[in-house]
PDB file of C-alpha atoms in Angstrom:
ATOM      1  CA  UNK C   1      59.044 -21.597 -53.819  1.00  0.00           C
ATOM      2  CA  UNK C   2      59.255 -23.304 -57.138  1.00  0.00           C
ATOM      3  CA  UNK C   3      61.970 -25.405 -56.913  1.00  0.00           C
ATOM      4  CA  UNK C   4      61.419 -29.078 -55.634  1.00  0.00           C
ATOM      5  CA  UNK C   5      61.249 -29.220 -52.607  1.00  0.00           C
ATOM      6  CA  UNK C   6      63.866 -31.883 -52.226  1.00  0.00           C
ATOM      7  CA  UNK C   7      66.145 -29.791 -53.502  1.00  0.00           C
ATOM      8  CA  UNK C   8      65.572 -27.028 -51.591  1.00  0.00           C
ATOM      9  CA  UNK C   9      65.872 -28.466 -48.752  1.00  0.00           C
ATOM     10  CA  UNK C  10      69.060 -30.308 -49.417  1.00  0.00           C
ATOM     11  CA  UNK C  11      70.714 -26.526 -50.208  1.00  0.00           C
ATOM     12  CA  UNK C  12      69.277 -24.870 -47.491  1.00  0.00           C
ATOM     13  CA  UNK C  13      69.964 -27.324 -44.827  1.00  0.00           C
ATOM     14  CA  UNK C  14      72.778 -29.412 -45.978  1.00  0.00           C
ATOM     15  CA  UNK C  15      75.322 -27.172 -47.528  1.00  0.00           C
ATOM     16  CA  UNK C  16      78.233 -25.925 -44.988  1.00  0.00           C
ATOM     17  CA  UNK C  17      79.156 -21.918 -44.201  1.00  0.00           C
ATOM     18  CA  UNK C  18      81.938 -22.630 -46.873  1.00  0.00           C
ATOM     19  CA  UNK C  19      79.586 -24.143 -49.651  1.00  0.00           C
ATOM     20  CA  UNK C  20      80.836 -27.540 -49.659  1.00  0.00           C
ATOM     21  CA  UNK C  21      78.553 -30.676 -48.600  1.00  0.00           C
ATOM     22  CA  UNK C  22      79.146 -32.592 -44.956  1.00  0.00           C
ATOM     23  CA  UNK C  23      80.183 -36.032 -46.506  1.00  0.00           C
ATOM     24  CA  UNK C  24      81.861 -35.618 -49.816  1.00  0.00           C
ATOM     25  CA  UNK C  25      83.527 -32.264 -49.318  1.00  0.00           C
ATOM     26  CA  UNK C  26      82.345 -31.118 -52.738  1.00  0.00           C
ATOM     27  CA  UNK C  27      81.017 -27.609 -53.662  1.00  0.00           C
ATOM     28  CA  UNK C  28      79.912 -27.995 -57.685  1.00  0.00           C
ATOM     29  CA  UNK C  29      80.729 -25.271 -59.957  1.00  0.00           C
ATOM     30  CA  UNK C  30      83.191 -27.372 -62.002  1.00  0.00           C
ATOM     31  CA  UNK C  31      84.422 -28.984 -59.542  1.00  0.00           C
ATOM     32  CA  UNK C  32      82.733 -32.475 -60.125  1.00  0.00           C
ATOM     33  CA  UNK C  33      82.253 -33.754 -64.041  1.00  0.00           C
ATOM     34  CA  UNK C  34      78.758 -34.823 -65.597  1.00  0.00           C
ATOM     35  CA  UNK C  35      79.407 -38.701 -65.399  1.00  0.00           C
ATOM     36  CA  UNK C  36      81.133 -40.138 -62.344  1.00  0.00           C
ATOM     37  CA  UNK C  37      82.813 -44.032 -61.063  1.00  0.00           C
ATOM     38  CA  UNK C  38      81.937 -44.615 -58.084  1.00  0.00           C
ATOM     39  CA  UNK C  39      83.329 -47.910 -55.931  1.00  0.00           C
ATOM     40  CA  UNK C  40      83.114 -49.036 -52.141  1.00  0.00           C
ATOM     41  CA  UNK C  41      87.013 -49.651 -52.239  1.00  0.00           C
ATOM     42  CA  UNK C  42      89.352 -46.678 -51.958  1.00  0.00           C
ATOM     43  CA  UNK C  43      92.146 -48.302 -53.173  1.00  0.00           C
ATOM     44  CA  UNK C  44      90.100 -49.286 -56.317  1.00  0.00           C
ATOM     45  CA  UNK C  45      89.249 -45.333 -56.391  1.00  0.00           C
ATOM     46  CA  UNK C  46      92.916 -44.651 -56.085  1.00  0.00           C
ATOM     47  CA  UNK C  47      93.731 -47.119 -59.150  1.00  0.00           C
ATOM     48  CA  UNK C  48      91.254 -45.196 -61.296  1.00  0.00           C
ATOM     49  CA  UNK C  49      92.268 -41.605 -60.520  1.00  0.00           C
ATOM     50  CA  UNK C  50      95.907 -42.534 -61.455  1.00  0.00           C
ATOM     51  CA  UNK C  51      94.096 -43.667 -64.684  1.00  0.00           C
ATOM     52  CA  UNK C  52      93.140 -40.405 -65.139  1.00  0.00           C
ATOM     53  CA  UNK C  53      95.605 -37.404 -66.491  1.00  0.00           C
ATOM     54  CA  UNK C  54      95.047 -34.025 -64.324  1.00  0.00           C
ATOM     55  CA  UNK C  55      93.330 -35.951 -61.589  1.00  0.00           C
ATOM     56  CA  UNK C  56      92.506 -33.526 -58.712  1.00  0.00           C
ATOM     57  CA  UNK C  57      91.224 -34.105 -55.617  1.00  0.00           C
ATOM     58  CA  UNK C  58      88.214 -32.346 -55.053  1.00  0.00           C
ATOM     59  CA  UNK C  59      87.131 -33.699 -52.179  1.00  0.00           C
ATOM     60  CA  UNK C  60      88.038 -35.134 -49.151  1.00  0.00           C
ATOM     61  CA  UNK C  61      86.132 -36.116 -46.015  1.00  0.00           C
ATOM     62  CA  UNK C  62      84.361 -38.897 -43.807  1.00  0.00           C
ATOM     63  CA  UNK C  63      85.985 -41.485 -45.762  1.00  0.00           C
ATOM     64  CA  UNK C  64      85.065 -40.352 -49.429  1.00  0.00           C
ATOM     65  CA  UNK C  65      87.727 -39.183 -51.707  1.00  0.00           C
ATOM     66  CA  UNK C  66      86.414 -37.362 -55.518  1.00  0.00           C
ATOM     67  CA  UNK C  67      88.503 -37.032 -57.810  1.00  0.00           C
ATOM     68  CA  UNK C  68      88.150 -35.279 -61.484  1.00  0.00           C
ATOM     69  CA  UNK C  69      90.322 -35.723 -64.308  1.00  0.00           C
ATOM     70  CA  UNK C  70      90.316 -36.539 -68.049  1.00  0.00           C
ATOM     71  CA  UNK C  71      90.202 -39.496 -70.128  1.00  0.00           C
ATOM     72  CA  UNK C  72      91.068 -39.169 -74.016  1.00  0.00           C
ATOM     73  CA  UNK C  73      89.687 -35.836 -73.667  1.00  0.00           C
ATOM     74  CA  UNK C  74      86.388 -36.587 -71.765  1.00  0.00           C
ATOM     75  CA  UNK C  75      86.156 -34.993 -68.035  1.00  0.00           C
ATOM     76  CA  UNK C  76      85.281 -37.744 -65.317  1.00  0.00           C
ATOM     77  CA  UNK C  77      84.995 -37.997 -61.706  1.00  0.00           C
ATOM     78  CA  UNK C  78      85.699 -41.073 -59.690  1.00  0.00           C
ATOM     79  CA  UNK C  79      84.526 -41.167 -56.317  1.00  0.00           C
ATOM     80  CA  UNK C  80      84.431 -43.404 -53.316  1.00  0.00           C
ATOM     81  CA  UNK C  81      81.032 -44.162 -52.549  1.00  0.00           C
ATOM     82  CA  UNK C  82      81.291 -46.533 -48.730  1.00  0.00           C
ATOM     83  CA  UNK C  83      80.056 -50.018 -48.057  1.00  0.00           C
ATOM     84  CA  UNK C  84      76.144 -50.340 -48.113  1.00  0.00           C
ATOM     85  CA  UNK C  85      73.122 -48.768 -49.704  1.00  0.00           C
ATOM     86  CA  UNK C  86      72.931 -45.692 -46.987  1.00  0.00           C
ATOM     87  CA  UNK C  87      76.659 -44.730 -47.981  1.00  0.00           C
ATOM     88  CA  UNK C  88      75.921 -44.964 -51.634  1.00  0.00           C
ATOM     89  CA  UNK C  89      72.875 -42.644 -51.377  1.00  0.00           C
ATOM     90  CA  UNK C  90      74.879 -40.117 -49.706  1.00  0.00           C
ATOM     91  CA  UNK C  91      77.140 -40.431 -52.303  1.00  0.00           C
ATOM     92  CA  UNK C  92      74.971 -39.839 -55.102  1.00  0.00           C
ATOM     93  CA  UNK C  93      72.552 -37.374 -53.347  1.00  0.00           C
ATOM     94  CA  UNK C  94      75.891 -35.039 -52.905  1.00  0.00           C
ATOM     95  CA  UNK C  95      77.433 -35.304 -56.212  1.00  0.00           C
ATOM     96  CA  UNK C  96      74.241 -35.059 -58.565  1.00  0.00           C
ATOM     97  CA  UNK C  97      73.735 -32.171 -56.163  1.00  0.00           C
ATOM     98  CA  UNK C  98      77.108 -30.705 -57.683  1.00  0.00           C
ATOM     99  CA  UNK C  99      76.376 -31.502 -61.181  1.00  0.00           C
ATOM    100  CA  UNK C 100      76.612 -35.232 -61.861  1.00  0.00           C
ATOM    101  CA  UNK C 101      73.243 -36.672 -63.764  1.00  0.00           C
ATOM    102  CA  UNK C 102      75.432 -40.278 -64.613  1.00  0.00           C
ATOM    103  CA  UNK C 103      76.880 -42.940 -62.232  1.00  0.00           C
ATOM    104  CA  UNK C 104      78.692 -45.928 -62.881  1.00  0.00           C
ATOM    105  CA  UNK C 105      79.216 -48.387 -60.194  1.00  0.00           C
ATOM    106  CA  UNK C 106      82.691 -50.170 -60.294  1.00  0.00           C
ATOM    107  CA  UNK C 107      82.550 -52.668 -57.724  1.00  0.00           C
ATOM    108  CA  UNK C 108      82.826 -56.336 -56.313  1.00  0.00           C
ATOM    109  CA  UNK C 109      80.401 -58.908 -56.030  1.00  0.00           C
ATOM    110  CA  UNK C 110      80.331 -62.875 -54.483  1.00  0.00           C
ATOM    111  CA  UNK C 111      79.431 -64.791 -57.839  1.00  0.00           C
ATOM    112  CA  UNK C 112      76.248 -67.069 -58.218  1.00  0.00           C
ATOM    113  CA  UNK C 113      76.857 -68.147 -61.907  1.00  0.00           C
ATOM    114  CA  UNK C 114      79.535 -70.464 -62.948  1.00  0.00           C
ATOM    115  CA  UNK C 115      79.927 -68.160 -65.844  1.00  0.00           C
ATOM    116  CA  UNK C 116      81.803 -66.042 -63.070  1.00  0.00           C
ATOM    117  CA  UNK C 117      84.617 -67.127 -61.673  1.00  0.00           C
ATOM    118  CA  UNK C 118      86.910 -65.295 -59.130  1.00  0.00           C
ATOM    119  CA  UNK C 119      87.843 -62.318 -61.748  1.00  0.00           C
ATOM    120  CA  UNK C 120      84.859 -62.661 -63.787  1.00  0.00           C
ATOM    121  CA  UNK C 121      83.099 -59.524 -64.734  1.00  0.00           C
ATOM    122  CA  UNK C 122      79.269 -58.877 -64.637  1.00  0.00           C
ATOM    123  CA  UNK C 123      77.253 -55.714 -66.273  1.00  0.00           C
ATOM    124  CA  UNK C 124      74.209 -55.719 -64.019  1.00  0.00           C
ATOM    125  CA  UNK C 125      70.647 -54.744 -66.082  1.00  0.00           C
ATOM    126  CA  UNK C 126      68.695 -54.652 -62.978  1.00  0.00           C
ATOM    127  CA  UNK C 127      69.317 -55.631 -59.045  1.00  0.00           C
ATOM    128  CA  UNK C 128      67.151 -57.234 -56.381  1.00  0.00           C
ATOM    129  CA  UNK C 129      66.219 -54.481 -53.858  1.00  0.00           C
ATOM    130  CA  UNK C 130      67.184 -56.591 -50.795  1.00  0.00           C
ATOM    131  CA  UNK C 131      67.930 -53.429 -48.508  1.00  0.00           C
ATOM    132  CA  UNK C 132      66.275 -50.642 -47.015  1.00  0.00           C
ATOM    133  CA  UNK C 133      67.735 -47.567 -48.000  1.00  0.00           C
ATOM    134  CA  UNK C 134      65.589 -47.471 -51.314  1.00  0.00           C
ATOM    135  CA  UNK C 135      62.382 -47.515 -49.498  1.00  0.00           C
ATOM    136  CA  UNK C 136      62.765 -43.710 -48.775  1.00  0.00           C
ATOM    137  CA  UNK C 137      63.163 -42.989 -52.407  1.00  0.00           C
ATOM    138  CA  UNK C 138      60.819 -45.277 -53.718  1.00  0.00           C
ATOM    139  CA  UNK C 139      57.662 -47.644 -53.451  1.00  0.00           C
ATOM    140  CA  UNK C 140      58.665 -51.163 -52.355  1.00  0.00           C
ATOM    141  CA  UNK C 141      57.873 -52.855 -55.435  1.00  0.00           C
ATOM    142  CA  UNK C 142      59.552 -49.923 -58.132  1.00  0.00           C
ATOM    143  CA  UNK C 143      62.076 -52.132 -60.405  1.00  0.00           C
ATOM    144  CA  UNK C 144      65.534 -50.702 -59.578  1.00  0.00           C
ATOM    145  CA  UNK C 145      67.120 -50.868 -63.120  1.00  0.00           C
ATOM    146  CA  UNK C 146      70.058 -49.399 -65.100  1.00  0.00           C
ATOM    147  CA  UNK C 147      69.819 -46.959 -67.707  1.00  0.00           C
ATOM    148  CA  UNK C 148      69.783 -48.702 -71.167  1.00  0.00           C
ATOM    149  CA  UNK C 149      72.340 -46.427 -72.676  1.00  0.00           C
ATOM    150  CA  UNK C 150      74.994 -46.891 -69.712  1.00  0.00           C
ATOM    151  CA  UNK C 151      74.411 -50.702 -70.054  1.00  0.00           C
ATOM    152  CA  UNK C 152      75.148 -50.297 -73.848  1.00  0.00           C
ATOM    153  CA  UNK C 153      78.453 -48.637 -73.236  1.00  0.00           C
ATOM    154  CA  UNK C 154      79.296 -50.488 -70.746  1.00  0.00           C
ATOM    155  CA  UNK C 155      79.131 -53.969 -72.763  1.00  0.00           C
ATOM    156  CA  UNK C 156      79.963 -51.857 -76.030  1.00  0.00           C
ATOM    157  CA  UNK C 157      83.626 -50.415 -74.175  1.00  0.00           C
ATOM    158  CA  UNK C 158      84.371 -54.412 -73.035  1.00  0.00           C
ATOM    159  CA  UNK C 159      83.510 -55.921 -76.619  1.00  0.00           C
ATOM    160  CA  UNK C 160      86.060 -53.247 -77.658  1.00  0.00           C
ATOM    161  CA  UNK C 161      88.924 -54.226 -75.293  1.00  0.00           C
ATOM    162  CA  UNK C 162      87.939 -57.122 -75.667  1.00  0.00           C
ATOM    163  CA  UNK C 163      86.756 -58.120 -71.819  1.00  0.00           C
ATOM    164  CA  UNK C 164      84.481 -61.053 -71.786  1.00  0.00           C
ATOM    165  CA  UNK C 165      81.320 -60.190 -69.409  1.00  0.00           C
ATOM    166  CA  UNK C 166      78.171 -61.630 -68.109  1.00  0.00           C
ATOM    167  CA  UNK C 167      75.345 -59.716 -68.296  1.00  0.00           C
ATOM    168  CA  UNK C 168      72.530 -59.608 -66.043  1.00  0.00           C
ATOM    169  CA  UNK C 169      70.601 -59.339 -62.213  1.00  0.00           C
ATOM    170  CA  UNK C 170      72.320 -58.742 -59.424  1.00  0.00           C
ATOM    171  CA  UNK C 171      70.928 -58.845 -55.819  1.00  0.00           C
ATOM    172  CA  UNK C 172      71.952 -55.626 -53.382  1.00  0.00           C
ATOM    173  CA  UNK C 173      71.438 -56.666 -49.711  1.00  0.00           C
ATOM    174  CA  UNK C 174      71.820 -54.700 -46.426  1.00  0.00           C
ATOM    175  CA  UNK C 175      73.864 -57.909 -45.106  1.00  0.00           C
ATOM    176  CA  UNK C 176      77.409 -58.895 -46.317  1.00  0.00           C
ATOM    177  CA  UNK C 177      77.565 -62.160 -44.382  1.00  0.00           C
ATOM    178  CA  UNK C 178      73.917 -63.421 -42.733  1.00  0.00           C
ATOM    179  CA  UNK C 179      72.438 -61.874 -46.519  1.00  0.00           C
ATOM    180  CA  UNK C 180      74.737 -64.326 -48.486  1.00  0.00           C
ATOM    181  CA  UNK C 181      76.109 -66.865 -46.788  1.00  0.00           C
ATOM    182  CA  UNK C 182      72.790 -68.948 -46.119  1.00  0.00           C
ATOM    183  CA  UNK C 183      72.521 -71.928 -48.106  1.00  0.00           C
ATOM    184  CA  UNK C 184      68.712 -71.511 -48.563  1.00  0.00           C
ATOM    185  CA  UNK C 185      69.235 -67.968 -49.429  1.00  0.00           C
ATOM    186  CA  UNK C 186      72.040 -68.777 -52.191  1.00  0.00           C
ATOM    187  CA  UNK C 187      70.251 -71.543 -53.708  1.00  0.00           C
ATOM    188  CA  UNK C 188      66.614 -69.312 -53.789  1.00  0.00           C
ATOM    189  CA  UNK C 189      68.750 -66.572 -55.946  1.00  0.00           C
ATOM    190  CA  UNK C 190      70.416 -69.062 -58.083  1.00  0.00           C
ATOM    191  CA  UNK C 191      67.643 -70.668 -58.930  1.00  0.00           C
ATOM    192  CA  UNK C 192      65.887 -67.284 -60.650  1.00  0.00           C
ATOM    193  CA  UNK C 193      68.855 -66.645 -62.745  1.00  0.00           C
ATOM    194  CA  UNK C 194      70.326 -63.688 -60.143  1.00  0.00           C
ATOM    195  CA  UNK C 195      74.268 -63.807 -61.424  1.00  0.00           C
ATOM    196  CA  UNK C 196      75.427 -62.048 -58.324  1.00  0.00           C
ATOM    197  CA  UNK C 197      75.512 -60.641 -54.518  1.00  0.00           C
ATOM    198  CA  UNK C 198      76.709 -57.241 -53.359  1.00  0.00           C
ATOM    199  CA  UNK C 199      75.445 -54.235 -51.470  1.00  0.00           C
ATOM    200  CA  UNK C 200      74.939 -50.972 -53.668  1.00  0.00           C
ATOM    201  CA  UNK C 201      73.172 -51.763 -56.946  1.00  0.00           C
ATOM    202  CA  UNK C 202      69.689 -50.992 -56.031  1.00  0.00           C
ATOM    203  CA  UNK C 203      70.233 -48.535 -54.263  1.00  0.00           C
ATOM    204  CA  UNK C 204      72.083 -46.731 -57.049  1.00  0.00           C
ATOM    205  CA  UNK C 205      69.661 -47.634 -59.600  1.00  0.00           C
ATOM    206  CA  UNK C 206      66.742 -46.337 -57.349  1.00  0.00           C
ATOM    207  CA  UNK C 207      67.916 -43.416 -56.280  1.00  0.00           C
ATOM    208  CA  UNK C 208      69.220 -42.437 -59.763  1.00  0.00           C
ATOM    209  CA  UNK C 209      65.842 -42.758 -60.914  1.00  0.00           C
ATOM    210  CA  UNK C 210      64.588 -40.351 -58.271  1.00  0.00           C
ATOM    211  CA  UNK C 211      66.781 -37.838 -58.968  1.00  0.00           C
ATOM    212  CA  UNK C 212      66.541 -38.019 -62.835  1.00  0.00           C
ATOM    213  CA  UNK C 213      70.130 -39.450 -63.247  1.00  0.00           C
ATOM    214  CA  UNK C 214      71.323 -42.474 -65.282  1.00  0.00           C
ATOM    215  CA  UNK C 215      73.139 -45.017 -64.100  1.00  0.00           C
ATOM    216  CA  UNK C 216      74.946 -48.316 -65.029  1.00  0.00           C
ATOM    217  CA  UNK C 217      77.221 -50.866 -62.496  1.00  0.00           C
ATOM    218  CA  UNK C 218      79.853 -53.205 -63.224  1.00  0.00           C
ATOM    219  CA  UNK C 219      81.170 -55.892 -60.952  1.00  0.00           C
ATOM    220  CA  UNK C 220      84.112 -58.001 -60.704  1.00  0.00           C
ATOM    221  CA  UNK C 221      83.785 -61.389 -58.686  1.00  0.00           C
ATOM    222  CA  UNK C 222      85.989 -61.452 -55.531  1.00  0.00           C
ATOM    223  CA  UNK C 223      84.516 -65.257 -54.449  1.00  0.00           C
ATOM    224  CA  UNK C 224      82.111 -67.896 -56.703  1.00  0.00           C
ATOM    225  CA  UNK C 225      79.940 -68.868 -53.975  1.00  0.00           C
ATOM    226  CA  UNK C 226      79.472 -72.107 -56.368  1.00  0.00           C
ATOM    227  CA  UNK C 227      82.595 -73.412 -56.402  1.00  0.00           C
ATOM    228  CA  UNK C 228      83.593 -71.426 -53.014  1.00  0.00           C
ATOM    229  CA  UNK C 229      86.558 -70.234 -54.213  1.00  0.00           C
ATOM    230  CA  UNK C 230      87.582 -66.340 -52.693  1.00  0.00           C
ATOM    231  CA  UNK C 231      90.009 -63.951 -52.550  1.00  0.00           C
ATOM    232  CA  UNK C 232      89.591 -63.780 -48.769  1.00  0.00           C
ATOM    233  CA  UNK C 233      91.021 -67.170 -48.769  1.00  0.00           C
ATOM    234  CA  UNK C 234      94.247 -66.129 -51.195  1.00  0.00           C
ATOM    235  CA  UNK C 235      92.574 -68.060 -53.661  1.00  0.00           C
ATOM    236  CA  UNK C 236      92.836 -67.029 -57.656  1.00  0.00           C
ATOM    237  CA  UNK C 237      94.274 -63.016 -56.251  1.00  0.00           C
ATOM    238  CA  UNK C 238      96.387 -63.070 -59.987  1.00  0.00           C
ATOM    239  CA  UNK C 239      93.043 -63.714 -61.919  1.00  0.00           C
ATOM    240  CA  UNK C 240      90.848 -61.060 -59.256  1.00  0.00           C
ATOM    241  CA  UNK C 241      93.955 -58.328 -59.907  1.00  0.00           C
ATOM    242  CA  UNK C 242      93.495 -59.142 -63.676  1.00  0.00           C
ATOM    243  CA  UNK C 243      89.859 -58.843 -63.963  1.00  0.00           C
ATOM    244  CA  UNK C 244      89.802 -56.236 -61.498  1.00  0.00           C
ATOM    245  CA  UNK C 245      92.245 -54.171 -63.985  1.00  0.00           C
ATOM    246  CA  UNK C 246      90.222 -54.412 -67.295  1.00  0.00           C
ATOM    247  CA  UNK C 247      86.864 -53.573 -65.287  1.00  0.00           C
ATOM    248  CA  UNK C 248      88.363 -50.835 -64.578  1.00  0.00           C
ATOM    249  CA  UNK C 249      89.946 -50.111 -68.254  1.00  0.00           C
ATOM    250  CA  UNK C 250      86.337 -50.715 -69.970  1.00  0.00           C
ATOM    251  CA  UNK C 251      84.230 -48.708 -67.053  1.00  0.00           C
ATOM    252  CA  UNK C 252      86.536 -45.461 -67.781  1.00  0.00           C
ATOM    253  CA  UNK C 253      86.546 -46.584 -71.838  1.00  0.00           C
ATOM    254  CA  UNK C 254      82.624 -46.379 -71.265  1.00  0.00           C
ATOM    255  CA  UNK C 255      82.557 -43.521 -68.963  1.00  0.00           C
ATOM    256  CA  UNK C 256      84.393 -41.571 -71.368  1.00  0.00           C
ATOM    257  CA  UNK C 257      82.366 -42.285 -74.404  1.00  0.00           C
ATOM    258  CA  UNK C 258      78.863 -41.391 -72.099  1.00  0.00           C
ATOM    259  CA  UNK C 259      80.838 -38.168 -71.585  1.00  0.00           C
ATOM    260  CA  UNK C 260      81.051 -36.925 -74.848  1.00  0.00           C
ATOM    261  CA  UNK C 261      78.628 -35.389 -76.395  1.00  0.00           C
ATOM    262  CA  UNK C 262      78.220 -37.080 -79.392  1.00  0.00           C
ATOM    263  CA  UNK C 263      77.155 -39.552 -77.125  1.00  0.00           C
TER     264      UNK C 263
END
């Protein structure tokens, strides 16, 4: 056997009678694009495929929904990836098994700079590895960060639409209320410069590496735990549904440009 073992043993062992994998549905050959969005929020998946012209579902099961369209002539995928590192390594495992090598995270984060408020937008450069799921992939103390050329179109694609963003750390944990609600814990982060909370980054980052894939995330600030203003609360929802829309407009403007291959 000469293949990686990895490998191997995801095709032999994974794949159903009908080709297509358990979680995502997807069989490659075409079917997904080389770069794909992926985001914990299937309405935000929705609002990205109907973005897209030709968007086709591709796949359709336990929760995740792929779709693969074109943008200004580039092919793309957008994907729903769940909540938490374990659902975003499934994710990524599946589709870079179907031809994917570059993954751009589109999601939401609770704010730690004031730079941020509730609709501010964040390119992350690196993440805090605060959950568990990276541990099978990689040594406790590997640096989960993004590729620099995603980062570069990312920032490059908002400077062009003109989308103000911070750029920085964010911290992925494992808990979306004890992990960021604690005082202590909120002030510790704050105080080393970490610009945001939110569940996936690492993960992404680090399993990406792994598998030889790039891979960039952007996040849009649902609450400032600062200023404690949320969305949960019905707080600032016109200025989270704006900044919400032109993450969205600059990750596909990005996506697109990673997909072509002058690029």
């Amino acid at each position: 056997m000469t293949e990686d073992t990895s490998t191997w043993m995801t095709e032999r062992y994974m794949r159903l009678p009908d080709g297509s994998f358990p979680h995502l549905g997807i069989r490659g050959g075409g079917d997904v694009a080389e770069v794909a969005l992926l985001s914990g929020s299937p309405e935000r998946v929705e609002m990205m495929a109907s973005m897209l012209d030709d968007a086709q579902r591709v796949g359709d099961r336990r929760g995740y929904a792929v779709f693969t369209g074109t943008l200004d002539g580039a092919r793309l995928t957008v994907a729903t990836s769940g909540v938490g590192s374990p659902s975003m390594a499934i994710a990524v495992e599946e589709l870079a098994a179907c031809g994917t090598s570059c993954f751009i995270r589109v999601g939401s984060c609770a704010a730690l700079s004031p730079a941020m408020p509730v609709g501010g937008i964040g390119v992350a450069t690196g993440a805090v590895s605060d959950e568990g799921t990276s541990r099978y992939y990689a040594p406790e103390n590997f640096p989960p960060v993004a590729t620099h050329r995603v980062v570069a179109a990312l920032v490059a694609a908002a400077a062009r639409l003109g989308t103000p963003v911070e750029v920085g750390v964010t911290r992925s944990t494992d808990s979306f209320y004890e992990g960021e609600r604690t005082v202590e814990v909120i002030s510790q982060w704050k105080a080393l410069g970490v610009m945001a909370f939110e569940m996936e980054t690492s993960c992404l980052f680090t399993v990406a590496a792994a598998l030889g894939c790039e891979a960039g995330s952007v996040l849009c600030a649902g609450t400032n735990l600062l200023s404690g203003e949320a969305t949960y609360q019905g707080q600032r929802l016109d200025e989270y549904a704006a900044g919400q829309q032109a993450m969205l407009e600059f990750a596909l403007a990005a996506a697109a440009d990673l997909a072509r291959p002058s690029q």
